[in-house]
Coordinates of C-alpha atoms in Angstrom, one line a residue:
X1 CA -2.6 -1.1 -8.7
X2 CA -1.4 -3.8 -10.8
X3 CA -4.3 -5.9 -11.4
X4 CA -2.5 -9.3 -10.5
X5 CA -1.0 -7.9 -7.4
X6 CA -4.0 -6.1 -6.1
X7 CA -4.8 -8.3 -3.2
X8 CA -1.4 -7.9 -1.7
X9 CA -1.4 -4.2 -2.1
X10 CA -4.8 -3.7 -0.4
X11 CA -3.5 -4.5 2.9
X12 CA -0.9 -1.8 2.6
X13 CA -2.9 0.7 0.5
X14 CA -6.7 0.6 1.9
X15 CA -5.4 3.0 4.5
X16 CA -4.0 5.2 1.8
X17 CA -7.2 6.6 0.5
X18 CA -9.2 9.4 2.0
X19 CA -12.8 10.2 1.2
X20 CA -13.8 13.3 3.1
X21 CA -17.3 13.7 4.4
X22 CA -19.8 14.8 1.9
X23 CA -18.3 13.4 -1.0
X24 CA -20.0 12.2 -4.1
X25 CA -23.7 11.5 -3.2
X26 CA -23.0 13.3 0.1
X27 CA -26.4 14.4 0.9
X28 CA -29.1 16.9 0.4
X29 CA -26.7 20.0 0.7
X30 CA -25.0 19.1 -2.6
X31 CA -25.4 21.4 -5.4
X32 CA -23.5 22.8 -8.3
X33 CA -20.9 25.3 -7.2
X34 CA -19.6 28.1 -9.3
X35 CA -16.1 28.5 -8.0
X36 CA -13.5 26.9 -5.6
X37 CA -10.2 28.5 -4.7
X38 CA -7.4 26.3 -3.8
X39 CA -4.0 27.5 -2.4
X40 CA -0.7 25.8 -2.8
X41 CA 3.0 26.7 -2.1
X42 CA 4.0 24.4 -4.9
X43 CA 4.9 25.3 -8.5
X44 CA 4.1 24.0 -12.0
X45 CA 7.2 23.1 -14.0
X46 CA 6.0 22.0 -17.5
X47 CA 2.4 21.9 -18.7
X48 CA 3.6 19.3 -20.9
X49 CA 3.4 15.5 -20.1
X50 CA 6.5 14.9 -22.2
X51 CA 8.6 16.4 -19.6
X52 CA 6.8 17.2 -16.5
X53 CA 7.8 14.8 -13.7
X54 CA 6.9 16.4 -10.4
X55 CA 3.9 15.5 -8.3
X56 CA 2.0 18.8 -8.5
X57 CA 2.4 19.2 -12.2
X58 CA 1.0 15.9 -12.6
X59 CA -1.9 16.7 -10.5
X60 CA -2.7 19.7 -12.8
X61 CA -2.3 17.5 -15.9
X62 CA -4.6 14.8 -14.3
X63 CA -7.4 17.4 -14.2
X64 CA -7.0 18.8 -17.6
X65 CA -6.1 15.6 -19.5
X66 CA -7.1 11.9 -19.2
X67 CA -5.6 8.7 -20.2
X68 CA -7.1 5.6 -21.7
X69 CA -7.7 4.1 -18.3
X70 CA -7.9 5.8 -14.9
X71 CA -8.4 4.9 -11.2
X72 CA -12.0 4.9 -9.8
X73 CA -11.9 7.8 -7.4
X74 CA -10.5 7.0 -4.0
X75 CA -9.6 3.3 -5.0
X76 CA -7.1 1.1 -6.6
X77 CA -9.6 -0.1 -9.1
X78 CA -8.7 0.8 -12.6
X79 CA -11.9 1.8 -14.9
X80 CA -12.3 2.9 -18.4
X81 CA -11.2 6.3 -19.4
X82 CA -10.9 7.5 -23.0
X83 CA -11.0 3.9 -23.8
X84 CA -14.3 2.0 -23.2
X85 CA -12.8 -1.4 -23.1
X86 CA -9.4 -3.3 -23.8
X87 CA -8.0 -6.7 -24.3
X88 CA -4.5 -8.2 -23.7
X89 CA -2.9 -11.3 -25.3
X90 CA -1.9 -14.4 -23.0
X91 CA 1.7 -13.0 -22.1
X92 CA 0.6 -9.5 -21.6
X93 CA 2.8 -8.1 -24.5
X94 CA 0.2 -7.0 -26.8
X95 CA -2.5 -4.5 -25.5
X96 CA -5.6 -3.5 -27.6
X97 CA -7.8 -0.4 -26.5
X98 CA -11.0 0.6 -28.0
X99 CA -11.7 4.4 -27.7
X100 CA -15.2 5.8 -26.9
X101 CA -16.9 7.4 -29.9
X102 CA -17.1 11.1 -30.5
X103 CA -14.1 12.0 -28.1
X104 CA -13.1 15.5 -28.3
X105 CA -10.4 17.9 -26.9
X106 CA -11.7 20.8 -24.8
X107 CA -11.9 23.1 -27.9
X108 CA -14.1 20.6 -29.6
X109 CA -11.3 19.1 -31.8
X110 CA -12.0 15.4 -32.5
X111 CA -9.9 13.0 -30.6
X112 CA -9.0 9.8 -32.4
X113 CA -6.6 6.8 -32.1
X114 CA -4.1 8.7 -34.2
X115 CA -3.9 11.5 -31.5
X116 CA -3.0 8.8 -28.9
X117 CA -0.3 7.4 -31.1
X118 CA 1.0 10.9 -31.8
X119 CA 1.2 12.0 -28.2
X120 CA 3.0 8.8 -27.2
X121 CA 5.4 8.8 -30.0
X122 CA 6.0 12.6 -29.1
X123 CA 7.1 11.5 -25.7
X124 CA 9.4 8.8 -27.0
X125 CA 11.0 11.5 -29.5
X126 CA 11.5 14.2 -27.0
X127 CA 12.9 11.9 -24.3
X128 CA 12.0 14.0 -21.3
X129 CA 12.3 13.1 -17.7
X130 CA 9.3 10.8 -17.5
X131 CA 9.8 9.2 -21.2
X132 CA 11.1 6.1 -19.5
X133 CA 7.6 5.4 -18.4
X134 CA 6.9 4.7 -22.0
X135 CA 10.3 3.8 -23.6
X136 CA 11.3 1.1 -21.0
X137 CA 8.2 -0.9 -21.8
X138 CA 6.7 0.2 -25.2
X139 CA 8.3 -1.1 -28.4
X140 CA 5.7 0.5 -30.7
X141 CA 2.1 1.8 -30.8
X142 CA -0.3 1.8 -33.6
X143 CA -3.7 3.1 -34.6
X144 CA -5.4 0.3 -36.4
X145 CA -8.3 2.6 -37.1
X146 CA -9.8 5.8 -35.7
X147 CA -10.9 4.2 -32.6
X148 CA -8.3 1.4 -31.9
X149 CA -4.9 1.7 -30.4
X150 CA -2.6 -1.4 -30.1
X151 CA 0.5 -1.3 -27.8
X152 CA 3.4 -3.8 -28.6
X153 CA 5.6 -4.1 -25.4
X154 CA 9.1 -5.1 -25.2
X155 CA 8.5 -7.8 -22.6
X156 CA 5.4 -9.0 -20.6
X157 CA 4.1 -6.4 -18.3
X158 CA 1.2 -7.4 -16.2
X159 CA 0.9 -3.9 -14.7
X160 CA 0.8 -2.1 -17.9
X161 CA -2.7 -0.5 -17.0
X162 CA -1.2 1.1 -14.0
X163 CA 1.4 2.8 -16.4
X164 CA -1.3 3.9 -18.7
X165 CA -2.8 6.0 -15.8
X166 CA 0.5 8.3 -15.9
X167 CA 0.5 11.6 -17.8
X168 CA 3.1 10.5 -20.5
X169 CA 0.5 8.3 -21.8
X170 CA -2.3 11.1 -22.0
X171 CA -3.2 12.2 -25.5
X172 CA -2.4 15.9 -25.8
X173 CA -3.9 18.6 -28.2
X174 CA -2.3 18.9 -31.7
X175 CA -1.3 22.5 -30.8
X176 CA 1.5 20.9 -28.7
X177 CA 4.9 21.3 -30.5
X178 CA 5.5 18.0 -32.2
X179 CA 9.1 17.5 -31.2
X180 CA 10.1 19.8 -28.5
X181 CA 9.0 20.5 -24.9
X182 CA 6.1 23.1 -24.8
X183 CA 6.2 24.1 -21.1
X184 CA 3.5 26.9 -21.2
X185 CA 1.1 25.1 -23.7
X186 CA -2.5 25.4 -22.1
X187 CA -4.4 23.6 -24.9
X188 CA -4.4 20.4 -22.6
X189 CA -6.1 17.3 -23.4
X190 CA -9.4 15.7 -22.7
X191 CA -9.9 15.9 -19.1
X192 CA -12.8 17.2 -17.0
X193 CA -11.3 20.8 -16.9
X194 CA -9.7 23.1 -19.5
X195 CA -7.1 25.9 -18.7
X196 CA -8.5 29.4 -19.3
X197 CA -5.8 31.4 -17.5
X198 CA -2.2 30.8 -16.7
X199 CA 0.2 33.2 -15.0
X200 CA 3.3 31.2 -14.0
X201 CA 3.8 31.1 -10.2
X202 CA 0.7 33.4 -9.6
X203 CA -2.6 32.0 -10.7
X204 CA -4.0 29.1 -12.8
X205 CA -7.8 29.1 -13.7
X206 CA -9.4 26.0 -14.8
X207 CA -13.0 25.8 -16.2
X208 CA -15.4 22.8 -16.8
X209 CA -14.5 21.2 -20.2
X210 CA -17.7 21.4 -22.2
X211 CA -16.6 18.5 -24.4
X212 CA -15.9 16.1 -21.6
X213 CA -17.3 12.6 -22.2
X214 CA -17.9 11.9 -18.7
X215 CA -19.8 13.3 -15.8
X216 CA -19.4 17.0 -15.4
X217 CA -17.4 18.6 -12.7
X218 CA -19.5 19.5 -9.6
X219 CA -17.7 23.0 -9.6
X220 CA -17.6 25.1 -12.8
X221 CA -14.3 27.0 -11.9
X222 CA -11.2 26.0 -10.1
X223 CA -8.8 29.0 -9.2
X224 CA -5.4 27.8 -8.0
X225 CA -3.5 30.4 -6.2
X226 CA 0.3 30.0 -5.7
X227 CA 1.9 31.4 -2.4
X228 CA 5.4 32.0 -1.7
X229 CA 5.1 30.6 1.8
X230 CA 2.9 28.5 4.2
X231 CA 2.3 31.6 6.5
X232 CA 0.8 33.6 3.8
X233 CA -1.3 30.7 2.6
X234 CA -2.5 30.1 6.1
X235 CA -3.6 33.5 6.6
X236 CA -5.5 33.5 3.3
X237 CA -7.3 30.4 4.3
X238 CA -8.2 31.9 7.8
X239 CA -9.5 35.0 6.1
X240 CA -11.6 33.2 3.8
X241 CA -9.6 34.1 0.6
X242 CA -9.2 30.6 -0.4
X243 CA -11.5 27.5 0.3
X244 CA -8.6 24.9 0.4
X245 CA -5.0 24.9 1.5
X246 CA -3.1 22.2 -0.1
X247 CA 0.6 21.4 -0.4
X248 CA 2.1 22.5 1.9
X249 CA 1.2 23.9 5.3
X250 CA 3.8 23.5 8.1
X251 CA 3.3 20.7 10.8
X252 CA 2.8 23.4 13.3
X253 CA 0.1 24.9 11.3
X254 CA -1.7 21.6 11.0
X255 CA -1.5 21.0 14.6
X256 CA -2.6 24.5 15.6
X257 CA -5.6 24.4 13.0
X258 CA -6.6 21.1 14.5
X259 CA -6.8 22.5 17.9
X260 CA -8.7 25.5 16.8
X261 CA -11.4 23.3 15.2
X262 CA -12.7 26.0 12.9
X263 CA -11.5 24.3 9.7
X264 CA -11.5 20.8 8.4
X265 CA -8.2 19.0 8.6
X266 CA -8.0 16.0 6.4
X267 CA -5.2 13.5 6.6
X268 CA -3.9 11.8 3.5
X269 CA -1.7 8.9 4.3
X270 CA 0.4 7.6 1.6
X271 CA 3.7 6.5 -0.2
X272 CA 5.2 9.8 -0.2
X273 CA 8.9 9.6 0.5
X274 CA 11.8 12.1 1.1
X275 CA 15.6 11.4 0.5
X276 CA 18.9 12.7 0.0
X277 CA 20.6 12.5 -3.5
X278 CA 24.3 12.2 -3.8
X279 CA 26.1 12.8 -7.2
X280 CA 28.2 9.8 -7.8
X281 CA 30.1 11.2 -10.6
X282 CA 31.9 14.3 -8.9
X283 CA 34.1 14.7 -5.9
X284 CA 34.0 14.2 -2.9
X285 CA 30.7 12.2 -3.2
X286 CA 32.1 10.1 -6.1
X287 CA 33.7 8.3 -3.1
X288 CA 31.5 5.6 -1.9
X289 CA 33.0 5.8 1.6
X290 CA 31.9 9.4 1.8
X291 CA 28.3 8.4 0.8
X292 CA 28.3 5.5 3.4
X293 CA 29.6 8.0 6.1
X294 CA 26.9 10.5 5.4
X295 CA 24.2 7.8 5.6
X296 CA 25.5 6.5 8.8
X297 CA 25.5 9.9 10.6
X298 CA 21.9 10.7 9.8
X299 CA 19.4 10.4 12.8
X300 CA 15.9 9.8 11.1
X301 CA 14.0 9.8 14.5
X302 CA 15.4 13.2 15.3
X303 CA 14.3 14.5 12.0
X304 CA 10.9 13.0 12.1
X305 CA 10.3 14.5 15.7
X306 CA 12.0 17.8 15.6
X307 CA 11.4 18.8 12.0
X308 CA 8.1 17.3 11.3
X309 CA 6.6 17.1 14.7
X310 CA 5.8 13.4 14.4
X311 CA 3.9 13.7 11.3
X312 CA 6.1 11.5 9.5
X313 CA 7.9 8.3 10.1
X314 CA 11.6 7.3 9.5
X315 CA 12.4 5.3 6.3
X316 CA 15.3 3.0 5.7
X317 CA 14.8 2.2 2.1
X318 CA 13.3 3.8 -1.0
X319 CA 10.5 1.2 -1.0
X320 CA 8.0 2.6 1.5
X321 CA 7.2 0.8 4.9
X322 CA 4.5 -1.7 4.5
X323 CA 4.9 -2.3 0.7
X324 CA 5.7 -5.9 -0.3
X325 CA 9.6 -6.3 -0.6
X326 CA 10.5 -3.5 1.7
X327 CA 13.6 -4.0 3.8
X328 CA 15.0 -1.8 6.4
X329 CA 18.5 -2.0 4.7
X330 CA 19.9 1.3 5.8
X331 CA 18.9 0.7 9.4
X332 CA 20.6 -2.8 9.3
X333 CA 23.9 -1.6 7.6
X334 CA 24.3 1.9 9.3
X335 CA 21.7 2.2 12.2
X336 CA 20.6 5.7 13.1
X337 CA 22.9 8.6 14.0
X338 CA 25.9 6.3 14.0
X339 CA 28.7 8.7 14.5
X340 CA 31.5 6.3 15.4
X341 CA 30.7 4.4 12.0
X342 CA 30.5 7.6 10.2
X343 CA 34.0 8.8 11.5
X344 CA 35.5 5.3 10.7
X345 CA 34.3 5.6 7.1
X346 CA 35.4 9.3 6.7
X347 CA 38.9 8.3 8.0
X348 CA 39.0 5.3 5.4
X349 CA 38.1 8.1 2.9
X350 CA 41.1 10.2 3.9
X351 CA 39.3 12.8 6.0
X352 CA 40.0 13.9 9.5
X353 CA 39.2 16.7 12.1
X354 CA 41.9 18.8 10.6
X355 CA 41.1 17.8 7.0
X356 CA 37.4 17.8 7.0
X357 CA 35.0 16.6 4.3
X358 CA 33.4 19.8 2.8
X359 CA 30.2 19.4 1.0
X360 CA 27.4 21.6 -0.3
X361 CA 23.8 20.7 0.6
X362 CA 21.0 22.0 -1.5
X363 CA 17.3 22.2 -0.8
X364 CA 14.3 24.2 -2.6
X365 CA 12.4 26.5 -0.3
X366 CA 8.8 26.1 -1.1
X367 CA 8.1 22.9 -3.3
X368 CA 7.9 20.6 -0.2
X369 CA 7.0 23.2 2.2
X370 CA 8.4 25.7 4.6
X371 CA 10.0 23.0 6.7
X372 CA 12.7 22.4 4.1
X373 CA 15.1 24.9 5.5
X374 CA 14.7 23.1 8.8
X375 CA 15.4 19.8 7.4
X376 CA 18.5 21.1 5.8
X377 CA 19.8 22.6 8.9
X378 CA 19.1 19.5 10.9
X379 CA 21.1 17.3 8.3
X380 CA 23.9 20.0 8.5
X381 CA 24.0 19.7 12.4
X382 CA 23.9 15.9 12.2
X383 CA 26.7 15.5 9.8
X384 CA 28.9 18.1 11.5
X385 CA 28.4 16.1 14.8
X386 CA 31.1 13.9 13.6
X387 CA 33.7 16.7 13.8
X388 CA 35.0 15.7 10.3
X389 CA 32.3 17.4 8.0
X390 CA 31.8 20.9 7.1
X391 CA 28.3 21.7 5.3
X392 CA 27.4 24.8 3.4
X393 CA 23.7 25.1 2.7
X394 CA 22.6 26.5 -0.6
X395 CA 19.1 26.8 -2.1
X396 CA 17.3 27.5 -5.5
X397 CA 13.6 27.9 -6.4
X398 CA 12.0 24.9 -7.9
X399 CA 12.3 25.5 -11.6
X400 CA 16.0 26.2 -11.3
X401 CA 16.6 23.4 -8.7
X402 CA 15.0 20.9 -11.1
X403 CA 17.2 22.2 -13.9
X404 CA 20.3 21.8 -11.7
X405 CA 19.3 18.2 -10.8
X406 CA 18.8 17.3 -14.5
X407 CA 22.2 18.5 -15.4
X408 CA 24.1 16.9 -12.3
X409 CA 25.3 20.3 -11.1
X410 CA 24.5 19.7 -7.3
X411 CA 26.6 17.6 -5.0
X412 CA 24.1 16.6 -2.2
X413 CA 20.5 17.5 -2.4
X414 CA 17.0 16.9 -1.2
X415 CA 14.2 15.6 -3.1
X416 CA 10.9 13.7 -2.6
X417 CA 8.8 11.2 -4.4
X418 CA 5.2 10.6 -4.9
X419 CA 4.1 7.3 -6.7
X420 CA 3.6 7.2 -10.4
X421 CA 2.1 3.6 -9.9
X422 CA 1.9 1.7 -6.8
X423 CA 4.6 -1.1 -7.1
X424 CA 8.1 -1.5 -5.8
X425 CA 9.3 -0.9 -9.4
X426 CA 8.3 2.7 -9.2
X427 CA 10.4 3.2 -6.1
X428 CA 13.4 1.5 -7.7
X429 CA 13.7 1.7 -11.4
X430 CA 13.2 5.6 -11.7
X431 CA 16.1 6.0 -9.2
X432 CA 18.4 3.1 -10.0
X433 CA 18.1 2.0 -13.4
X434 CA 20.5 3.8 -15.7
X435 CA 18.0 4.2 -18.7
X436 CA 15.5 5.8 -16.3
X437 CA 17.2 8.0 -13.7
X438 CA 18.7 10.9 -15.6
X439 CA 16.0 13.2 -14.2
X440 CA 17.6 12.7 -10.6
X441 CA 21.0 13.8 -11.5
X442 CA 23.0 11.3 -9.5
X443 CA 24.8 9.8 -12.4
X444 CA 24.2 6.3 -10.9
X445 CA 24.7 3.2 -13.2
X446 CA 25.1 -0.3 -12.2
X447 CA 24.7 -3.0 -14.9
X448 CA 23.8 -5.6 -12.4
X449 CA 21.1 -3.4 -10.8
X450 CA 19.7 -2.8 -14.3
X451 CA 19.6 -6.5 -15.0
X452 CA 17.8 -7.2 -11.7
X453 CA 15.2 -4.5 -12.2
X454 CA 14.5 -5.5 -16.0
X455 CA 14.1 -9.1 -14.9
X456 CA 11.5 -7.9 -12.0
X457 CA 9.5 -6.0 -14.5
X458 CA 8.7 -9.2 -16.7
X459 CA 7.9 -11.7 -13.8
X460 CA 4.4 -12.3 -12.8
X461 CA 5.1 -13.9 -9.5
X462 CA 5.1 -11.5 -6.6
X463 CA 7.2 -13.8 -4.4
X464 CA 10.0 -13.9 -7.2
X465 CA 9.8 -10.2 -7.8
X466 CA 10.1 -9.4 -4.2
X467 CA 13.4 -11.4 -3.9
X468 CA 14.9 -9.3 -6.8
X469 CA 13.8 -6.1 -5.1
X470 CA 15.4 -7.2 -1.9
X471 CA 18.7 -7.7 -3.8
X472 CA 18.3 -4.3 -5.3
X473 CA 17.8 -2.7 -1.9
X474 CA 21.0 -4.4 -0.5
X475 CA 23.0 -2.9 -3.4
X476 CA 21.3 0.6 -2.7
X477 CA 22.5 0.5 0.9
X478 CA 25.9 -0.6 -0.1
X479 CA 26.4 2.0 -3.0
X480 CA 24.4 5.0 -1.5
X481 CA 23.4 6.9 -4.5
X482 CA 20.5 8.0 -2.3
X483 CA 19.9 8.1 1.2
X484 CA 16.2 7.5 2.4
X485 CA 15.1 9.8 5.2
X486 CA 11.3 9.8 5.9
X487 CA 8.0 8.5 4.8
X488 CA 5.2 11.1 5.0
X489 CA 1.5 11.9 5.0
X490 CA -0.2 15.0 3.5
X491 CA -2.8 17.3 4.8
X492 CA -5.7 19.2 3.1
X493 CA -7.4 21.8 5.2
X494 CA -10.6 23.3 3.9
X495 CA -13.4 25.8 4.9
X496 CA -16.2 23.9 6.6
X497 CA -18.6 24.2 3.6
X498 CA -16.1 22.4 1.1
X499 CA -17.1 18.8 0.4
X500 CA -15.9 16.1 -2.1
X501 CA -12.3 15.9 -1.1
X502 CA -11.3 12.5 -2.5
X503 CA -7.6 11.7 -2.8
X504 CA -6.9 7.9 -3.2
X505 CA -3.7 5.8 -3.3
X506 CA -2.2 7.6 -6.3
X507 CA -2.3 10.8 -4.0
X508 CA -3.8 13.0 -6.8
X509 CA -6.3 15.5 -6.1
X510 CA -9.0 15.3 -8.5
X511 CA -11.1 18.6 -8.5
X512 CA -14.1 17.5 -10.3
X513 CA -15.8 16.0 -7.1
X514 CA -15.3 19.1 -5.1
X515 CA -18.3 21.4 -4.2
X516 CA -19.6 23.7 -1.5
X517 CA -22.8 23.3 0.4

C-alpha cells in the first residue's frame, strides 16, 4: 500500500485479495445488468466522510465518492482517480496533484480543485472521528488553480498516497453543511454511483452516476437491504430475494451453505481484527492490574473454535499476524487462559472471591454479525472462571453504541477494525496516539507512545520503523487499553449467476464491477 514498502507488504497481502470467477473480462456471458440486490446486517452511521469511521459506511462512501487516487481493483497498486497525475518533492512533504478536466459531481455540478480544498478543510474544521487521518499529516492544502491541488505536510510521509485513498480526503458536493456533520446528506461526491433513495436501516438505492469520468458500472442499479439478523438475510438469499449476502452471515451459515453447494461462497481473507476496549479513565478499569488480569484470563483459541468455528485465528497484538513488525506480545506476557496469573493480578488489585471485581461488558448485536452475543457470553464465562470476577452483559444498537464509545460511557466493550491503509501505523496510531483515538473512548494517552508513533511516521526505513512499532506493542501489552482477540476473514455468498465480486486488500466491496450472467 505504501509505495516504498510495497515489496514487503506483498508477501503478507497477496493472499488478501479475492477476485471471483467471471470478473471484469469474465467471458461471453457478461452483459449490462439492470439491478443487483445486496443484503447486509450492518448499518450506515454518517453519510459524511467528515465523521464516518466504520467499515461499512466507508464502503458506501467508496461507491458514491472517489479520491484523487485509488486502488486498482483487487490489488495494492495505487492508480489515478480524480487526479490524472501527481508529483512529490524530495523529502515527501509537498505533494502536487493535477485534476482531470471536466470533472463533475453526480448532479452535474463542476468539481474543481477548490472543491477538494473545501472538503478537506471541512474535515479539519469539524474534527470528527476520522479527522486525524488528515490533521496528523496535513499542515495546509491549497488550490493553485482550478485543476491543481497542493498538500503541505507536517512531516515527511512516504505513504501519503495510501492516506489519500480514505474517505476523509474525498471531495464532497457543496450541499454538505460547511461546518457541521451532515449524517443523512445524499448528495455524495464523484464516484461511480449516486444515491437515489435512502431509508435509514431499511434500504439504500444506488444508481449509476451519469457524470462519472471513468468506466460506467456494469450494473445500473444497486439496492442494499438492511436485515436485523443473519437468519433473515440467509432466508432472503435462499429464496432469491437478494443476489448477494454480505456482512455478516454466521459461521454455521457459511459452513452449511458451502456443503449445500447451491450458492457461491467466496472467502475474503484480510487484516480484519477484533478486540476488547477498556476505559482507562473510570474505575475499576482505570487500574492497570485489572486490565492485565482481564487480558490474562482470555482464551483466544477457545473463542476461535467455539464461537467462530475455526473461521478466525487467535491474535496477540493489534498489528495483524503476518504484517511486518507484528509481535505476539500478549501471548508472551500473559499466555492464553492463564487463570492463575489473572487471580494473582486481581489479588494485587484488591479483589478476592468474597470481594469480586464487577464489570459491565458491552456488545452491539448486528454490526459484527449474530455471533457477537456468543462472543460476549464466552468472555463472561472465561473471566468468571477466575472466581473473582462478575460480569454483566449489556448491548446497544450500532448507532447508539458508537455514540457511547465516543463519549467514553462504556466500561469494557467489543469493537473491530478494518484497515484504513495497510501499514502498522493504521493498527497503532488510531488506537494509541492521544490525538487520534478519541473515537475509541478508552481515554488512553501516553506521551512516550505518541512520540514513538510520530517518529515512525516520519521514517522511510522499514527496519527502523519496525523497531519503533515493536516498542509500542510492548507498551500496549503492559498498559492494556485494548485486548486483541482474533484476526478474521469475511465471506461473500452470491447466487450462481452473479459475477464480478472483487474485494482487494483494503477489503472494500466496489459494486461497479458486479454483473449477472
